[in-house]
Amino acid sequence: MLIGALLVAFLLSIFLTPFVGKLAIKLGATDKPNERKVHIKIMPRMGGLAIFLSFFITFLIFTLILNKFWEQLPLLVGALVIILIGMADDIYELRAAPKFLGQVLAALIIVLWGGLEVKFINLPFFTDTLHFGIFSIPITILWIVAIINAINLIDGLDGLAGGVSTIALVTIATMALIKHDLFVAMAALTVIGSTLGFLKFNFHPAKIFMGDTGALFLGYIIAVLSLLGYKNVTMVSLIVPIIILGVPISDTFFAIIRRIVNKQPISAADKSHLHHCLLNLGFTHKQTVLLIYALAACFGLAAIIFSFATMWGALILVAGLLLIIEIFVEKIGLVSSNYQPLLKMLNLKNKP
């Protein structure tokens, strides 16, 4: 059944993507080159609609087979809301406020109606349980909205967001199978199939972009699936989804730091994200994408190892990851070319 869901979604995506590309052009959902973009010609976007439709049809079939359709209806309704917001943005280029409100609405649907809520965690080295109380709903909503925007921010090169999302979903599916959670594994594999089919047209040189329609949907579904297996868990297990999404979360975190350091609004767009920095270092478009895929795969493998580690082993792994991330960030100039506190301390700073 799991392989069946993957294959059905994959074939549907390959079939639907060309039609969605034509629809995008008719609706005016196109991406025009500018100083922040790396492409040089007008491209159809809104390709994420093909990912969503492939997922929706396959998910509908298999949830009906498993008799879980009504139970998972909130997930689908939330996904539909996020798709409509993404399509509206791809066609009309919405302002930040309505996009944010749409994301919050989608999160509210899955949290309030679907019951997806992180209520407490068990802290390491303490016997007490930390209950979030009235903050449990805001914390869950914040996670979903944050991951939606993290995936959206990394969508800057052909195949980048789709590939990174697929790697994250493969990790989620693997973790779900280890825990014998067949539903989460099936849902993750359905999105994987849908995204891989789309990547046939989106990998460099791309024929279509996923647009916000795809990036917002992938962020939403990844955020939800990553929480389904980890609500009301130990602090160690709660860190697993963060590690799985290490690449987009790190890029988003350091984008915020960069804008604070440069005294820019946090919502300001720039051309200094992870993929921009790697391109500036001389990597080609395809090399940059493959390198970021490799980074995402390393995070995914680390998450799986982390889930089996002892408490001290897990803490050492996290400390090691944070150290490697900081050195990497300073080396490529993700915050700024002058931001190298650790490298200077280790006397490894970049030569001018």
mmCIF file of C-alpha atoms in Angstrom:
data_model
loop_
_atom_site.group_PDB
_atom_site.id
_atom_site.type_symbol
_atom_site.label_atom_id
_atom_site.label_comp_id
_atom_site.label_asym_id
_atom_site.label_seq_id
_atom_site.Cartn_x
_atom_site.Cartn_y
_atom_site.Cartn_z
ATOM 1 C CA MET A 1 0.000 0.000 0.000
ATOM 2 C CA LEU A 2 2.818 2.415 0.865
ATOM 3 C CA ILE A 3 4.606 1.840 -2.438
ATOM 4 C CA GLY A 4 1.242 2.067 -4.200
ATOM 5 C CA ALA A 5 0.599 5.535 -2.728
ATOM 6 C CA LEU A 6 4.062 6.668 -3.812
ATOM 7 C CA LEU A 7 3.647 5.404 -7.383
ATOM 8 C CA VAL A 8 0.095 6.699 -7.880
ATOM 9 C CA ALA A 9 1.071 10.175 -6.676
ATOM 10 C CA PHE A 10 4.238 10.146 -8.816
ATOM 11 C CA LEU A 11 2.410 9.201 -12.020
ATOM 12 C CA LEU A 12 -0.404 11.676 -11.371
ATOM 13 C CA SER A 13 2.123 14.466 -10.835
ATOM 14 C CA ILE A 14 3.943 13.708 -14.091
ATOM 15 C CA PHE A 15 0.599 13.705 -15.921
ATOM 16 C CA LEU A 16 -0.809 16.880 -14.306
ATOM 17 C CA THR A 17 2.239 19.180 -14.233
ATOM 18 C CA PRO A 18 2.220 20.124 -17.980
ATOM 19 C CA PHE A 19 -1.490 21.012 -17.761
ATOM 20 C CA VAL A 20 -0.897 23.114 -14.651
ATOM 21 C CA GLY A 21 1.913 24.922 -16.486
ATOM 22 C CA LYS A 22 -0.459 25.878 -19.293
ATOM 23 C CA LEU A 23 -3.099 26.966 -16.761
ATOM 24 C CA ALA A 24 -0.528 29.149 -14.959
ATOM 25 C CA ILE A 25 0.306 30.993 -18.185
ATOM 26 C CA LYS A 26 -3.398 31.544 -18.938
ATOM 27 C CA LEU A 27 -4.016 32.925 -15.431
ATOM 28 C CA GLY A 28 -0.950 35.163 -15.568
ATOM 29 C CA ALA A 29 0.839 33.231 -12.817
ATOM 30 C CA THR A 30 4.302 33.813 -14.241
ATOM 31 C CA ASP A 31 7.649 34.641 -12.688
ATOM 32 C CA LYS A 32 9.500 37.544 -14.320
ATOM 33 C CA PRO A 33 13.277 37.999 -13.991
ATOM 34 C CA ASN A 34 14.591 40.713 -11.651
ATOM 35 C CA GLU A 35 17.739 41.528 -9.685
ATOM 36 C CA ARG A 36 16.893 38.939 -6.998
ATOM 37 C CA LYS A 37 16.060 36.088 -9.382
ATOM 38 C CA VAL A 38 18.563 33.765 -11.026
ATOM 39 C CA HIS A 39 16.445 32.886 -14.067
ATOM 40 C CA ILE A 40 16.563 35.068 -17.177
ATOM 41 C CA LYS A 41 13.207 34.404 -18.853
ATOM 42 C CA ILE A 42 9.531 34.490 -17.911
ATOM 43 C CA MET A 43 8.521 31.184 -16.317
ATOM 44 C CA PRO A 44 5.118 29.725 -15.394
ATOM 45 C CA ARG A 45 4.760 29.328 -11.660
ATOM 46 C CA MET A 46 1.915 27.885 -9.546
ATOM 47 C CA GLY A 47 3.311 24.424 -10.369
ATOM 48 C CA GLY A 48 2.668 23.481 -6.756
ATOM 49 C CA LEU A 49 -0.949 22.996 -7.790
ATOM 50 C CA ALA A 50 0.144 19.790 -9.565
ATOM 51 C CA ILE A 51 1.852 18.612 -6.374
ATOM 52 C CA PHE A 52 -1.286 19.335 -4.360
ATOM 53 C CA LEU A 53 -3.720 17.730 -6.817
ATOM 54 C CA SER A 54 -1.578 14.589 -7.057
ATOM 55 C CA PHE A 55 -1.372 14.434 -3.274
ATOM 56 C CA PHE A 56 -5.082 15.168 -2.805
ATOM 57 C CA ILE A 57 -6.319 12.497 -5.238
ATOM 58 C CA THR A 58 -3.941 9.831 -3.909
ATOM 59 C CA PHE A 59 -4.529 10.769 -0.259
ATOM 60 C CA LEU A 60 -8.292 10.673 -0.828
ATOM 61 C CA ILE A 61 -8.119 7.175 -2.353
ATOM 62 C CA PHE A 62 -5.949 5.684 0.386
ATOM 63 C CA THR A 63 -7.668 7.375 3.352
ATOM 64 C CA LEU A 64 -10.968 5.976 2.053
ATOM 65 C CA ILE A 65 -9.363 2.524 1.814
ATOM 66 C CA LEU A 66 -8.014 2.891 5.374
ATOM 67 C CA ASN A 67 -11.345 4.358 6.566
ATOM 68 C CA LYS A 68 -9.553 7.495 7.797
ATOM 69 C CA PHE A 69 -11.020 10.139 5.484
ATOM 70 C CA TRP A 70 -13.253 11.930 7.999
ATOM 71 C CA GLU A 71 -10.536 11.738 10.636
ATOM 72 C CA GLN A 72 -8.073 13.476 8.282
ATOM 73 C CA LEU A 73 -10.529 15.973 6.769
ATOM 74 C CA PRO A 74 -9.070 18.902 8.817
ATOM 75 C CA LEU A 75 -5.638 18.223 7.274
ATOM 76 C CA LEU A 76 -7.125 18.404 3.771
ATOM 77 C CA VAL A 77 -9.157 21.543 4.496
ATOM 78 C CA GLY A 78 -6.092 23.265 5.955
ATOM 79 C CA ALA A 79 -4.114 22.222 2.877
ATOM 80 C CA LEU A 80 -6.846 23.622 0.621
ATOM 81 C CA VAL A 81 -6.708 26.975 2.423
ATOM 82 C CA ILE A 82 -2.928 27.168 2.039
ATOM 83 C CA ILE A 83 -3.196 26.223 -1.660
ATOM 84 C CA LEU A 84 -5.747 28.987 -2.318
ATOM 85 C CA ILE A 85 -3.477 31.534 -0.598
ATOM 86 C CA GLY A 86 -0.494 30.319 -2.628
ATOM 87 C CA MET A 87 -2.416 30.463 -5.915
ATOM 88 C CA ALA A 88 -3.684 33.962 -5.139
ATOM 89 C CA ASP A 89 -0.126 35.076 -4.415
ATOM 90 C CA ASP A 90 1.248 33.486 -7.595
ATOM 91 C CA ILE A 91 -1.411 35.245 -9.676
ATOM 92 C CA TYR A 92 -1.854 38.569 -7.878
ATOM 93 C CA GLU A 93 1.328 38.853 -5.718
ATOM 94 C CA LEU A 94 -0.354 39.357 -2.361
ATOM 95 C CA ARG A 95 1.040 41.553 0.380
ATOM 96 C CA ALA A 96 2.623 39.942 3.431
ATOM 97 C CA ALA A 97 -0.372 40.456 5.748
ATOM 98 C CA PRO A 98 -3.011 38.397 3.852
ATOM 99 C CA LYS A 99 -0.442 35.654 3.186
ATOM 100 C CA PHE A 100 0.361 35.473 6.886
ATOM 101 C CA LEU A 101 -3.316 35.462 7.878
ATOM 102 C CA GLY A 102 -3.970 32.630 5.423
ATOM 103 C CA GLN A 103 -1.128 30.607 6.947
ATOM 104 C CA VAL A 104 -2.475 31.178 10.445
ATOM 105 C CA LEU A 105 -5.979 30.168 9.303
ATOM 106 C CA ALA A 106 -4.650 26.896 7.837
ATOM 107 C CA ALA A 107 -2.758 26.234 11.076
ATOM 108 C CA LEU A 108 -5.846 27.020 13.173
ATOM 109 C CA ILE A 109 -7.902 24.507 11.179
ATOM 110 C CA ILE A 110 -5.540 21.608 11.794
ATOM 111 C CA VAL A 111 -4.956 22.628 15.433
ATOM 112 C CA LEU A 112 -8.481 23.496 16.594
ATOM 113 C CA TRP A 113 -10.479 21.145 14.352
ATOM 114 C CA GLY A 114 -7.893 18.441 13.800
ATOM 115 C CA GLY A 115 -6.652 18.403 17.388
ATOM 116 C CA LEU A 116 -2.968 18.663 16.459
ATOM 117 C CA GLU A 117 -1.508 20.242 19.573
ATOM 118 C CA VAL A 118 1.772 19.941 21.489
ATOM 119 C CA LYS A 119 0.547 20.070 25.085
ATOM 120 C CA PHE A 120 3.627 19.123 27.105
ATOM 121 C CA ILE A 121 7.192 17.836 26.990
ATOM 122 C CA ASN A 122 9.274 15.827 29.435
ATOM 123 C CA LEU A 123 12.508 17.677 30.145
ATOM 124 C CA PRO A 124 15.827 15.810 30.287
ATOM 125 C CA PHE A 125 17.509 15.570 33.726
ATOM 126 C CA PHE A 126 14.218 16.594 35.397
ATOM 127 C CA THR A 127 11.385 14.476 36.747
ATOM 128 C CA ASP A 128 8.763 17.152 36.150
ATOM 129 C CA THR A 129 6.787 17.508 32.930
ATOM 130 C CA LEU A 130 6.560 20.947 31.342
ATOM 131 C CA HIS A 131 2.908 21.592 30.440
ATOM 132 C CA PHE A 132 2.356 24.406 27.933
ATOM 133 C CA GLY A 133 -1.194 25.059 29.104
ATOM 134 C CA ILE A 134 -2.761 28.017 27.313
ATOM 135 C CA PHE A 135 0.418 28.384 25.235
ATOM 136 C CA SER A 136 0.104 24.943 23.604
ATOM 137 C CA ILE A 137 -2.087 26.190 20.753
ATOM 138 C CA PRO A 138 0.048 29.305 19.994
ATOM 139 C CA ILE A 139 3.232 27.201 20.110
ATOM 140 C CA THR A 140 1.803 24.648 17.657
ATOM 141 C CA ILE A 141 0.545 27.385 15.320
ATOM 142 C CA LEU A 142 3.928 29.131 15.510
ATOM 143 C CA TRP A 143 5.693 25.900 14.491
ATOM 144 C CA ILE A 144 3.432 25.375 11.479
ATOM 145 C CA VAL A 145 3.693 28.979 10.260
ATOM 146 C CA ALA A 146 7.471 29.025 10.825
ATOM 147 C CA ILE A 147 8.053 25.872 8.750
ATOM 148 C CA ILE A 148 5.738 27.139 5.981
ATOM 149 C CA ASN A 149 7.865 30.268 5.684
ATOM 150 C CA ALA A 150 11.163 28.386 6.017
ATOM 151 C CA ILE A 151 10.351 26.234 2.979
ATOM 152 C CA ASN A 152 9.123 29.324 1.120
ATOM 153 C CA LEU A 153 12.377 31.197 1.797
ATOM 154 C CA ILE A 154 14.578 28.400 0.478
ATOM 155 C CA ASP A 155 12.647 28.225 -2.805
ATOM 156 C CA GLY A 156 15.194 30.179 -4.830
ATOM 157 C CA LEU A 157 16.732 27.750 -7.336
ATOM 158 C CA ASP A 158 15.390 25.146 -9.757
ATOM 159 C CA GLY A 159 14.430 22.040 -7.798
ATOM 160 C CA LEU A 160 15.774 23.338 -4.486
ATOM 161 C CA ALA A 161 12.648 23.532 -2.305
ATOM 162 C CA GLY A 162 11.201 20.386 -3.875
ATOM 163 C CA GLY A 163 14.363 18.378 -3.295
ATOM 164 C CA VAL A 164 14.961 19.591 0.259
ATOM 165 C CA SER A 165 11.298 18.943 1.099
ATOM 166 C CA THR A 166 11.510 15.436 -0.382
ATOM 167 C CA ILE A 167 14.579 14.629 1.718
ATOM 168 C CA ALA A 168 12.796 15.900 4.853
ATOM 169 C CA LEU A 169 9.737 13.808 3.975
ATOM 170 C CA VAL A 170 11.868 10.697 3.375
ATOM 171 C CA THR A 171 13.263 11.163 6.886
ATOM 172 C CA ILE A 172 9.765 11.649 8.315
ATOM 173 C CA ALA A 173 8.532 8.519 6.499
ATOM 174 C CA THR A 174 11.521 6.525 7.776
ATOM 175 C CA MET A 175 10.925 7.663 11.351
ATOM 176 C CA ALA A 176 7.220 6.839 11.013
ATOM 177 C CA LEU A 177 7.993 3.313 9.776
ATOM 178 C CA ILE A 178 10.419 2.799 12.672
ATOM 179 C CA LYS A 179 7.570 3.784 15.024
ATOM 180 C CA HIS A 180 5.077 1.642 13.035
ATOM 181 C CA ASP A 181 2.992 4.716 12.233
ATOM 182 C CA LEU A 182 1.719 3.580 8.830
ATOM 183 C CA PHE A 183 -0.592 6.556 8.313
ATOM 184 C CA VAL A 184 2.147 9.195 8.634
ATOM 185 C CA ALA A 185 4.407 7.046 6.429
ATOM 186 C CA MET A 186 1.665 6.769 3.790
ATOM 187 C CA ALA A 187 0.957 10.518 3.855
ATOM 188 C CA ALA A 188 4.669 11.368 3.622
ATOM 189 C CA LEU A 189 5.222 8.935 0.738
ATOM 190 C CA THR A 190 2.226 10.423 -1.085
ATOM 191 C CA VAL A 191 3.784 13.888 -0.921
ATOM 192 C CA ILE A 192 7.168 12.433 -1.894
ATOM 193 C CA GLY A 193 5.666 10.860 -5.022
ATOM 194 C CA SER A 194 3.858 14.085 -5.918
ATOM 195 C CA THR A 195 7.003 16.162 -5.475
ATOM 196 C CA LEU A 196 9.304 13.769 -7.354
ATOM 197 C CA GLY A 197 6.928 13.795 -10.321
ATOM 198 C CA PHE A 198 6.987 17.586 -10.309
ATOM 199 C CA LEU A 199 10.788 17.664 -10.004
ATOM 200 C CA LYS A 200 11.001 16.024 -13.435
ATOM 201 C CA PHE A 201 9.895 19.417 -14.794
ATOM 202 C CA ASN A 202 11.376 21.616 -12.062
ATOM 203 C CA PHE A 203 14.982 20.427 -11.785
ATOM 204 C CA HIS A 204 17.549 22.629 -13.543
ATOM 205 C CA PRO A 205 16.885 23.804 -16.178
ATOM 206 C CA ALA A 206 13.312 24.162 -14.960
ATOM 207 C CA LYS A 207 10.291 24.302 -17.243
ATOM 208 C CA ILE A 208 7.961 25.406 -14.429
ATOM 209 C CA PHE A 209 8.270 26.807 -10.886
ATOM 210 C CA MET A 210 6.253 25.568 -7.916
ATOM 211 C CA GLY A 211 5.637 29.148 -6.790
ATOM 212 C CA ASP A 212 4.138 29.965 -3.415
ATOM 213 C CA THR A 213 1.408 27.438 -4.234
ATOM 214 C CA GLY A 214 3.954 24.655 -3.889
ATOM 215 C CA ALA A 215 6.286 26.119 -1.267
ATOM 216 C CA LEU A 216 3.470 26.996 1.151
ATOM 217 C CA PHE A 217 1.791 23.614 0.683
ATOM 218 C CA LEU A 218 5.021 21.667 1.211
ATOM 219 C CA GLY A 219 5.828 23.742 4.288
ATOM 220 C CA TYR A 220 2.345 23.134 5.680
ATOM 221 C CA ILE A 221 2.298 19.378 5.100
ATOM 222 C CA ILE A 222 5.854 18.902 6.397
ATOM 223 C CA ALA A 223 5.070 20.914 9.544
ATOM 224 C CA VAL A 224 1.915 18.890 10.206
ATOM 225 C CA LEU A 225 3.433 15.455 9.498
ATOM 226 C CA SER A 226 6.539 16.233 11.552
ATOM 227 C CA LEU A 227 4.309 17.022 14.547
ATOM 228 C CA LEU A 228 1.888 14.104 14.183
ATOM 229 C CA GLY A 229 4.433 11.644 15.546
ATOM 230 C CA TYR A 230 6.025 13.944 18.086
ATOM 231 C CA LYS A 231 3.334 15.697 20.119
ATOM 232 C CA ASN A 232 3.462 15.242 23.883
ATOM 233 C CA VAL A 233 6.954 13.782 23.856
ATOM 234 C CA THR A 234 10.353 14.171 25.462
ATOM 235 C CA MET A 235 12.526 17.177 24.781
ATOM 236 C CA VAL A 236 14.903 14.925 22.843
ATOM 237 C CA SER A 237 12.165 13.690 20.506
ATOM 238 C CA LEU A 238 10.832 17.218 20.001
ATOM 239 C CA ILE A 239 14.233 18.191 18.604
ATOM 240 C CA VAL A 240 14.020 15.507 15.879
ATOM 241 C CA PRO A 241 11.688 17.506 13.561
ATOM 242 C CA ILE A 242 13.960 20.535 13.996
ATOM 243 C CA ILE A 243 16.990 18.505 12.894
ATOM 244 C CA ILE A 244 15.051 17.011 9.959
ATOM 245 C CA LEU A 245 14.352 20.552 8.733
ATOM 246 C CA GLY A 246 17.823 21.805 9.602
ATOM 247 C CA VAL A 247 18.556 23.388 6.196
ATOM 248 C CA PRO A 248 15.453 25.615 5.824
ATOM 249 C CA ILE A 249 15.331 26.418 9.547
ATOM 250 C CA SER A 250 19.020 27.424 9.605
ATOM 251 C CA ASP A 251 18.627 29.537 6.473
ATOM 252 C CA THR A 252 15.605 31.301 7.972
ATOM 253 C CA PHE A 253 17.262 31.803 11.364
ATOM 254 C CA PHE A 254 20.416 33.329 9.901
ATOM 255 C CA ALA A 255 18.357 35.447 7.497
ATOM 256 C CA ILE A 256 16.735 37.027 10.568
ATOM 257 C CA ILE A 257 20.140 37.490 12.228
ATOM 258 C CA ARG A 258 21.524 38.988 9.003
ATOM 259 C CA ARG A 259 18.731 41.541 8.795
ATOM 260 C CA ILE A 260 19.116 42.489 12.445
ATOM 261 C CA VAL A 261 22.887 42.907 12.010
ATOM 262 C CA ASN A 262 22.347 44.992 8.861
ATOM 263 C CA LYS A 263 19.530 46.959 10.532
ATOM 264 C CA GLN A 264 16.969 45.876 7.933
ATOM 265 C CA PRO A 265 13.312 44.915 8.475
ATOM 266 C CA ILE A 266 12.999 41.188 9.196
ATOM 267 C CA SER A 267 10.510 40.862 6.320
ATOM 268 C CA ALA A 268 12.887 42.543 3.840
ATOM 269 C CA ALA A 269 13.928 40.441 0.847
ATOM 270 C CA ASP A 270 17.600 40.040 0.020
ATOM 271 C CA LYS A 271 19.973 38.006 -2.107
ATOM 272 C CA SER A 272 22.079 36.526 0.681
ATOM 273 C CA HIS A 273 20.349 33.232 1.402
ATOM 274 C CA LEU A 274 22.234 29.950 1.539
ATOM 275 C CA HIS A 275 21.903 29.261 -2.188
ATOM 276 C CA HIS A 276 22.965 32.830 -3.066
ATOM 277 C CA CYS A 277 26.101 32.500 -0.916
ATOM 278 C CA LEU A 278 27.075 29.209 -2.573
ATOM 279 C CA LEU A 279 26.537 30.687 -6.038
ATOM 280 C CA ASN A 280 28.725 33.644 -5.048
ATOM 281 C CA LEU A 281 31.470 31.205 -4.057
ATOM 282 C CA GLY A 282 31.571 29.952 -7.649
ATOM 283 C CA PHE A 283 29.380 26.845 -7.534
ATOM 284 C CA THR A 284 27.140 26.332 -10.547
ATOM 285 C CA HIS A 285 23.353 26.312 -10.289
ATOM 286 C CA LYS A 286 23.175 22.506 -10.320
ATOM 287 C CA GLN A 287 26.167 22.079 -7.988
ATOM 288 C CA THR A 288 24.590 24.449 -5.475
ATOM 289 C CA VAL A 289 21.310 22.538 -5.481
ATOM 290 C CA LEU A 290 23.056 19.163 -5.134
ATOM 291 C CA LEU A 291 25.256 20.486 -2.313
ATOM 292 C CA ILE A 292 22.205 21.691 -0.401
ATOM 293 C CA TYR A 293 20.546 18.312 -1.043
ATOM 294 C CA ALA A 294 23.604 16.694 0.554
ATOM 295 C CA LEU A 295 23.344 19.016 3.562
ATOM 296 C CA ALA A 296 19.645 18.185 3.937
ATOM 297 C CA ALA A 297 20.431 14.454 3.718
ATOM 298 C CA CYS A 298 23.066 14.838 6.457
ATOM 299 C CA PHE A 299 20.503 16.508 8.697
ATOM 300 C CA GLY A 300 18.020 13.730 7.945
ATOM 301 C CA LEU A 301 20.574 11.038 8.825
ATOM 302 C CA ALA A 302 21.501 12.955 11.990
ATOM 303 C CA ALA A 303 17.818 13.032 12.994
ATOM 304 C CA ILE A 304 17.526 9.253 12.635
ATOM 305 C CA ILE A 305 20.734 8.680 14.639
ATOM 306 C CA PHE A 306 19.555 11.218 17.209
ATOM 307 C CA SER A 307 16.305 9.313 17.790
ATOM 308 C CA PHE A 308 18.257 6.201 18.836
ATOM 309 C CA ALA A 309 20.923 8.000 20.893
ATOM 310 C CA THR A 310 21.159 8.051 24.664
ATOM 311 C CA MET A 311 20.429 11.311 26.440
ATOM 312 C CA TRP A 312 24.095 12.316 26.614
ATOM 313 C CA GLY A 313 24.728 11.073 23.091
ATOM 314 C CA ALA A 314 21.837 13.185 21.819
ATOM 315 C CA LEU A 315 23.137 16.288 23.587
ATOM 316 C CA ILE A 316 26.648 15.757 22.194
ATOM 317 C CA LEU A 317 25.192 15.288 18.689
ATOM 318 C CA VAL A 318 23.190 18.519 18.943
ATOM 319 C CA ALA A 319 26.227 20.422 20.233
ATOM 320 C CA GLY A 320 28.312 19.053 17.363
ATOM 321 C CA LEU A 321 25.658 19.997 14.794
ATOM 322 C CA LEU A 322 25.408 23.541 16.146
ATOM 323 C CA LEU A 323 29.202 23.919 16.006
ATOM 324 C CA ILE A 324 29.374 22.647 12.402
ATOM 325 C CA ILE A 325 26.500 24.914 11.350
ATOM 326 C CA GLU A 326 28.152 27.974 12.887
ATOM 327 C CA ILE A 327 31.504 27.273 11.184
ATOM 328 C CA PHE A 328 29.764 26.659 7.845
ATOM 329 C CA VAL A 329 27.704 29.856 8.173
ATOM 330 C CA GLU A 330 30.800 31.929 8.920
ATOM 331 C CA LYS A 331 32.772 30.333 6.085
ATOM 332 C CA ILE A 332 30.197 31.096 3.388
ATOM 333 C CA GLY A 333 29.232 34.524 4.799
ATOM 334 C CA LEU A 334 25.558 33.712 5.407
ATOM 335 C CA VAL A 335 25.222 36.546 7.932
ATOM 336 C CA SER A 336 27.878 38.839 6.442
ATOM 337 C CA SER A 337 31.450 38.608 5.212
ATOM 338 C CA ASN A 338 32.646 40.200 8.471
ATOM 339 C CA TYR A 339 30.691 37.864 10.751
ATOM 340 C CA GLN A 340 33.338 35.302 11.775
ATOM 341 C CA PRO A 341 33.547 35.231 15.604
ATOM 342 C CA LEU A 342 34.239 31.504 15.911
ATOM 343 C CA LEU A 343 36.647 31.380 12.969
ATOM 344 C CA LYS A 344 38.580 34.321 14.392
ATOM 345 C CA MET A 345 38.739 32.625 17.765
ATOM 346 C CA LEU A 346 40.052 29.448 16.100
ATOM 347 C CA ASN A 347 42.289 31.512 13.815
ATOM 348 C CA LEU A 348 40.569 30.011 10.743
ATOM 349 C CA LYS A 349 39.088 33.201 9.316
ATOM 350 C CA ASN A 350 38.775 33.585 5.545
ATOM 351 C CA LYS A 351 41.656 35.314 3.823
ATOM 352 C CA PRO A 352 40.718 38.622 2.124
#
